[in-house]
Amino acid sequence: MATIAGLLTSPPALAAIVALIVGVATVYATGALRRHVFEADVGLAALCAMKWQDFATLVGSFLGERGLQRSTSERKLGDGGFDLLLERGTSSYLVICKNAGGQQVTPQNVTDLQRTMQHEDAEGALIIACGRADVATLDLARSRGIEVIAGHALWRQIRHLLPYDIRDEAEASARRMRSRRLWIAVGAALLAGALAWAAASGLGSTPDAAVDRPQPAAPRPVAPAVPPAPTAATPVPHAAPSATGTAPGLPDPTLSEAQLETRRATSAMEVRSIPGVDDASWPTKSTLVVSMPASTGAVPDTLLADVCRVLLQYEEQRYTRLQLEVASGVEDQPPTVRWRQCR
């Protein structure tokens, strides 16, 4: 007990303990160690940005590795309530492809696909989706003989079929996100440690400590010191230019078009998650359309600030034109359009 009490009254020891506790708590609270989760989120954003036809082709290649081959029968994608008709021997399998991030797999999707299986006399069926599926939906699908591969599970199984630059960008983005969260944890730990040190130092310096001390003799008067003569100010050297000779903050010219498209898809996904935003998409490389529900007032400044915070993560999106579309709330009446720019 005496040792513990000594640690709690020692400013350095108390600061170290508080910093350690706060640092560990912040790491777990921000999920800084879950790099695979960050990578999956960025990779799924890239899958969402693909054209549906390309996504369906990718799914066909993925299932081909599992021994399922495309049927030789003539049919169009999406006919009959399913997208792909695959075969293994004499058995047929139906596949539904969903590559929109907001398309969650629901129990209704499972029920509809089961009816189609019975109508087509199929052996089994699969739902491949970028969105997520809850536990109840997965259990229902398993009981109906339907396999659901959605969300992070899809990324883990299909990532090796994607181009290298998309996988590399997902891994690099995951490292950056983990690094930012770790630095946040370090900053929080240092701040908490400094506050604990200051608090412990203030409690330790009480007036009672000086009660029994002998009073010092009155000091003899001393002539005021003559201030030294002023000297020439030493010039402050200018900051040296960067080693590469380029100004910091410029867009990286080595980024490929696929990497830029992945970053735009990531921004659109983050904007969709902002409260008050219905949808976000890139009709062009320099214009982001943000759709919002009907409102009688102006676009909230906080919403615009949240959208800009997302875009300013990437230098090439700094001068993006924002096309803000507010629904009119009246059927057949077009939305109100406002234009903004973050910088």
XYZ file of C-alpha atoms in Angstrom:
343
model
C 0.000 0.000 0.000
C 2.821 2.374 0.799
C 4.374 1.709 -2.606
C 1.086 2.431 -4.392
C 0.570 5.609 -2.372
C 4.105 6.707 -3.245
C 3.453 6.183 -6.960
C 0.222 8.170 -6.827
C 1.915 11.116 -5.112
C 4.982 11.129 -7.395
C 4.281 13.389 -10.406
C 6.469 11.444 -12.895
C 5.064 8.058 -11.848
C 1.455 9.256 -11.871
C 1.921 10.925 -15.272
C 3.369 7.706 -16.739
C 0.512 5.572 -15.370
C -2.205 7.942 -16.631
C -0.530 8.291 -20.047
C -0.312 4.497 -20.412
C -3.957 3.945 -19.462
C -5.270 6.715 -21.719
C -3.047 5.626 -24.615
C -4.197 2.000 -24.488
C -7.850 3.022 -24.105
C -7.622 5.383 -27.093
C -5.979 2.728 -29.270
C -8.848 0.328 -28.610
C -11.531 3.015 -28.843
C -10.349 4.200 -32.280
C -9.665 0.684 -33.560
C -6.110 1.649 -34.511
C -4.962 -1.993 -34.577
C -7.671 -3.180 -36.984
C -5.792 -2.514 -40.222
C -7.547 -5.361 -42.045
C -10.886 -3.633 -41.371
C -9.624 -0.360 -42.889
C -8.273 -2.240 -45.916
C -11.588 -4.035 -46.437
C -13.538 -0.750 -46.255
C -11.346 0.880 -48.912
C -11.394 -2.256 -51.081
C -15.182 -2.483 -50.916
C -15.361 1.165 -51.965
C -13.331 0.239 -55.062
C -15.724 -2.632 -55.808
C -18.690 -0.270 -55.428
C -17.066 2.100 -57.940
C -16.872 -0.635 -60.608
C -19.453 -0.840 -63.359
C -22.042 -3.520 -62.624
C -21.094 -5.481 -65.750
C -17.416 -5.565 -64.692
C -18.414 -6.582 -61.173
C -20.544 -9.458 -62.500
C -17.625 -10.624 -64.670
C -15.331 -10.519 -61.631
C -17.837 -12.576 -59.632
C -17.991 -15.125 -62.466
C -14.192 -15.488 -62.376
C -14.248 -15.855 -58.582
C -16.884 -18.588 -58.685
C -15.050 -20.250 -61.575
C -12.210 -20.957 -59.130
C -14.744 -22.909 -57.065
C -15.628 -25.152 -60.000
C -18.752 -23.297 -61.177
C -18.850 -22.590 -64.912
C -21.028 -20.183 -66.876
C -24.045 -21.848 -68.438
C -24.018 -22.225 -72.229
C -27.688 -21.239 -72.488
C -28.411 -17.863 -74.058
C -29.676 -15.340 -71.515
C -29.191 -11.694 -70.540
C -27.848 -10.588 -67.168
C -30.708 -9.985 -64.747
C -33.327 -11.999 -66.649
C -35.565 -14.251 -64.577
C -34.802 -12.576 -61.242
C -31.105 -13.525 -61.134
C -27.879 -12.372 -62.791
C -25.664 -15.396 -63.462
C -26.559 -19.003 -64.265
C -23.695 -21.325 -63.362
C -23.300 -25.071 -63.679
C -21.324 -27.819 -61.998
C -21.886 -31.117 -63.751
C -25.637 -31.524 -64.169
C -26.496 -29.120 -61.316
C -27.330 -25.453 -61.881
C -26.765 -22.515 -59.532
C -28.280 -19.015 -59.543
C -26.239 -15.928 -58.620
C -27.346 -12.399 -57.712
C -24.693 -9.617 -57.856
C -25.067 -6.423 -55.772
C -22.160 -3.964 -56.016
C -23.816 -0.861 -54.550
C -22.465 -0.058 -51.077
C -25.918 0.874 -49.749
C -27.542 -2.383 -50.938
C -27.801 -4.514 -47.820
C -28.772 -8.165 -48.125
C -32.229 -8.532 -46.580
C -34.402 -11.535 -45.673
C -36.707 -10.520 -48.553
C -33.814 -10.982 -51.012
C -33.304 -14.497 -49.649
C -37.007 -15.371 -49.866
C -37.319 -14.075 -53.448
C -34.236 -15.999 -54.553
C -35.585 -19.204 -52.987
C -38.761 -18.886 -55.067
C -36.659 -18.396 -58.182
C -34.602 -21.497 -57.290
C -37.762 -23.569 -57.081
C -39.036 -22.157 -60.382
C -35.735 -22.799 -62.184
C -35.233 -26.190 -60.445
C -31.745 -25.049 -59.359
C -29.514 -26.997 -56.995
C -28.387 -23.882 -55.088
C -27.939 -20.123 -55.208
C -25.539 -17.393 -54.104
C -25.874 -13.695 -53.242
C -22.648 -11.706 -53.806
C -22.890 -8.193 -52.354
C -20.634 -5.276 -51.405
C -23.118 -4.348 -48.688
C -23.493 -6.158 -45.391
C -25.802 -8.911 -44.195
C -26.876 -9.276 -40.584
C -26.765 -12.533 -38.625
C -30.499 -13.198 -39.011
C -30.259 -12.916 -42.803
C -27.237 -15.235 -42.919
C -29.028 -17.837 -40.782
C -32.144 -17.649 -42.971
C -30.083 -18.033 -46.150
C -28.197 -21.024 -44.712
C -31.487 -22.747 -43.849
C -32.781 -22.203 -47.426
C -29.634 -23.569 -49.118
C -28.437 -20.128 -50.249
C -24.873 -18.909 -49.707
C -24.357 -15.200 -48.928
C -20.909 -13.647 -49.441
C -21.143 -9.988 -48.447
C -19.130 -7.112 -46.992
C -15.694 -7.875 -45.586
C -16.081 -11.594 -46.320
C -16.396 -10.771 -50.027
C -13.244 -8.615 -49.964
C -11.189 -11.345 -48.292
C -12.186 -13.909 -50.919
C -12.052 -11.738 -54.032
C -9.151 -9.338 -53.386
C -6.569 -11.550 -55.136
C -8.494 -11.195 -58.425
C -8.357 -7.384 -58.416
C -5.618 -5.404 -60.212
C -2.465 -4.836 -58.176
C -2.873 -1.043 -58.047
C -6.312 -1.340 -56.404
C -5.013 -3.789 -53.788
C -1.926 -1.630 -53.200
C -4.046 1.503 -52.731
C -6.310 -0.327 -50.252
C -3.292 -1.481 -48.227
C -1.684 1.989 -48.311
C -4.931 3.661 -47.225
C -5.254 1.167 -44.361
C -1.714 1.982 -43.196
C -2.455 5.716 -43.300
C -5.686 5.337 -41.336
C -3.984 3.166 -38.718
C -1.093 5.634 -38.438
C -3.489 8.571 -37.899
C -5.298 6.729 -35.118
C -2.050 5.732 -33.438
C -0.874 9.350 -33.454
C -4.225 10.382 -31.966
C -3.650 7.847 -29.175
C -0.098 9.156 -28.594
C -1.344 12.758 -28.424
C -4.130 11.859 -26.000
C -1.671 9.940 -23.799
C 0.832 12.815 -23.697
C -1.885 15.365 -22.896
C -3.347 13.200 -20.121
C 0.139 12.587 -18.691
C 0.947 16.309 -18.681
C -2.331 17.137 -16.915
C -1.703 14.408 -14.320
C 1.844 15.716 -13.728
C 0.566 19.262 -13.254
C -2.181 18.104 -10.871
C 0.209 15.993 -8.781
C 2.782 18.809 -8.609
C 0.127 21.270 -7.409
C -1.083 18.928 -4.672
C 2.467 18.219 -3.496
C 3.446 21.879 -2.923
C 1.240 22.729 0.102
C 1.797 25.764 2.434
C 2.265 23.438 5.486
C 5.627 22.305 4.137
C 7.158 25.665 5.039
C 5.790 26.051 8.614
C 8.873 24.828 10.559
C 11.492 26.277 8.249
C 13.728 29.029 9.725
C 13.018 32.456 8.363
C 15.865 33.774 6.201
C 17.564 37.056 7.131
C 16.352 40.154 5.404
C 18.352 40.651 2.209
C 20.720 43.575 1.965
C 19.696 46.178 -0.570
C 21.387 45.670 -3.888
C 21.869 48.309 -6.527
C 19.812 47.650 -9.604
C 21.694 45.864 -12.284
C 22.522 47.785 -15.411
C 20.984 46.048 -18.392
C 23.474 44.922 -20.979
C 23.861 46.892 -24.134
C 21.613 45.713 -26.878
C 23.211 43.539 -29.478
C 22.363 43.104 -33.093
C 19.558 40.667 -33.590
C 20.635 37.376 -35.006
C 18.805 36.768 -38.261
C 16.516 33.725 -38.303
C 17.430 31.361 -41.093
C 14.740 30.651 -43.606
C 13.278 27.169 -43.748
C 15.203 25.028 -46.161
C 13.316 23.724 -49.190
C 12.249 20.113 -49.173
C 14.696 17.468 -50.384
C 12.592 16.775 -53.468
C 12.471 20.448 -54.444
C 8.656 20.484 -54.592
C 6.224 22.389 -52.413
C 4.489 20.238 -49.788
C 0.813 19.406 -50.207
C 0.792 19.055 -54.021
C -1.064 16.021 -55.494
C 1.109 12.991 -56.037
C 1.733 12.824 -59.821
C 2.508 9.103 -59.588
C -1.098 8.155 -58.775
C -2.744 6.123 -61.531
C -6.267 6.784 -62.802
C -7.503 3.654 -61.018
C -6.059 4.913 -57.716
C -7.679 8.337 -58.201
C -11.016 6.652 -58.936
C -10.658 4.559 -55.794
C -10.048 7.697 -53.726
C -13.141 9.337 -55.259
C -15.199 6.235 -54.420
C -13.912 6.346 -50.847
C -14.883 10.028 -50.515
C -18.369 9.368 -51.899
C -18.882 6.495 -49.439
C -17.825 8.676 -46.476
C -20.106 11.550 -47.616
C -23.070 9.134 -47.822
C -22.524 8.269 -44.153
C -22.938 11.941 -43.069
C -26.292 12.550 -41.318
C -28.603 14.537 -43.593
C -27.141 13.133 -46.864
C -29.223 10.710 -48.957
C -26.668 9.967 -51.669
C -23.359 11.135 -53.157
C -21.857 10.359 -56.569
C -19.243 11.637 -59.050
C -20.830 12.420 -62.452
C -17.442 13.858 -63.491
C -13.949 13.804 -61.995
C -14.342 17.370 -60.677
C -18.007 17.437 -59.590
C -19.577 15.687 -56.584
C -23.397 15.542 -56.503
C -24.755 15.455 -52.934
C -28.477 14.626 -52.608
C -30.361 15.707 -49.481
C -33.959 15.290 -48.271
C -36.559 18.029 -48.569
C -35.924 21.050 -46.325
C -37.450 24.509 -45.956
C -34.169 26.173 -44.978
C -30.712 26.572 -46.450
C -28.091 23.849 -46.518
C -26.672 23.631 -42.948
C -23.140 24.956 -42.605
C -22.235 21.956 -40.454
C -23.236 19.538 -43.227
C -21.195 21.471 -45.785
C -18.237 21.503 -43.371
C -18.480 17.716 -42.931
C -18.514 17.199 -46.714
C -15.476 19.469 -47.147
C -13.638 17.680 -44.346
C -13.975 14.436 -46.309
C -12.839 15.968 -49.620
C -9.849 17.803 -48.140
C -8.272 14.480 -47.169
C -7.063 14.248 -50.773
C -5.255 17.148 -52.426
C -6.692 16.490 -55.908
C -10.256 16.854 -54.515
C -9.596 20.226 -52.871
C -11.204 22.228 -55.713
C -14.140 19.896 -56.304
C -17.410 21.554 -57.310
C -20.231 20.563 -54.968
C -23.648 20.213 -56.619
C -26.029 20.249 -53.651
C -29.462 18.900 -54.606
C -32.240 19.417 -52.034
C -35.404 17.412 -52.733
C -38.490 19.539 -53.314
C -40.816 17.213 -51.394
C -43.381 17.528 -54.233
C -43.870 14.727 -56.737
C -42.598 15.442 -60.299
C -40.928 18.657 -59.133
C -37.122 18.758 -59.641
C -34.830 19.319 -56.668
C -33.311 22.678 -55.789
C -29.670 22.875 -56.881
C -26.980 24.940 -55.141
C -23.296 25.111 -56.031
C -20.474 25.316 -53.500
C -16.712 24.812 -53.358
C -14.592 23.977 -50.333
C -11.462 25.918 -51.388
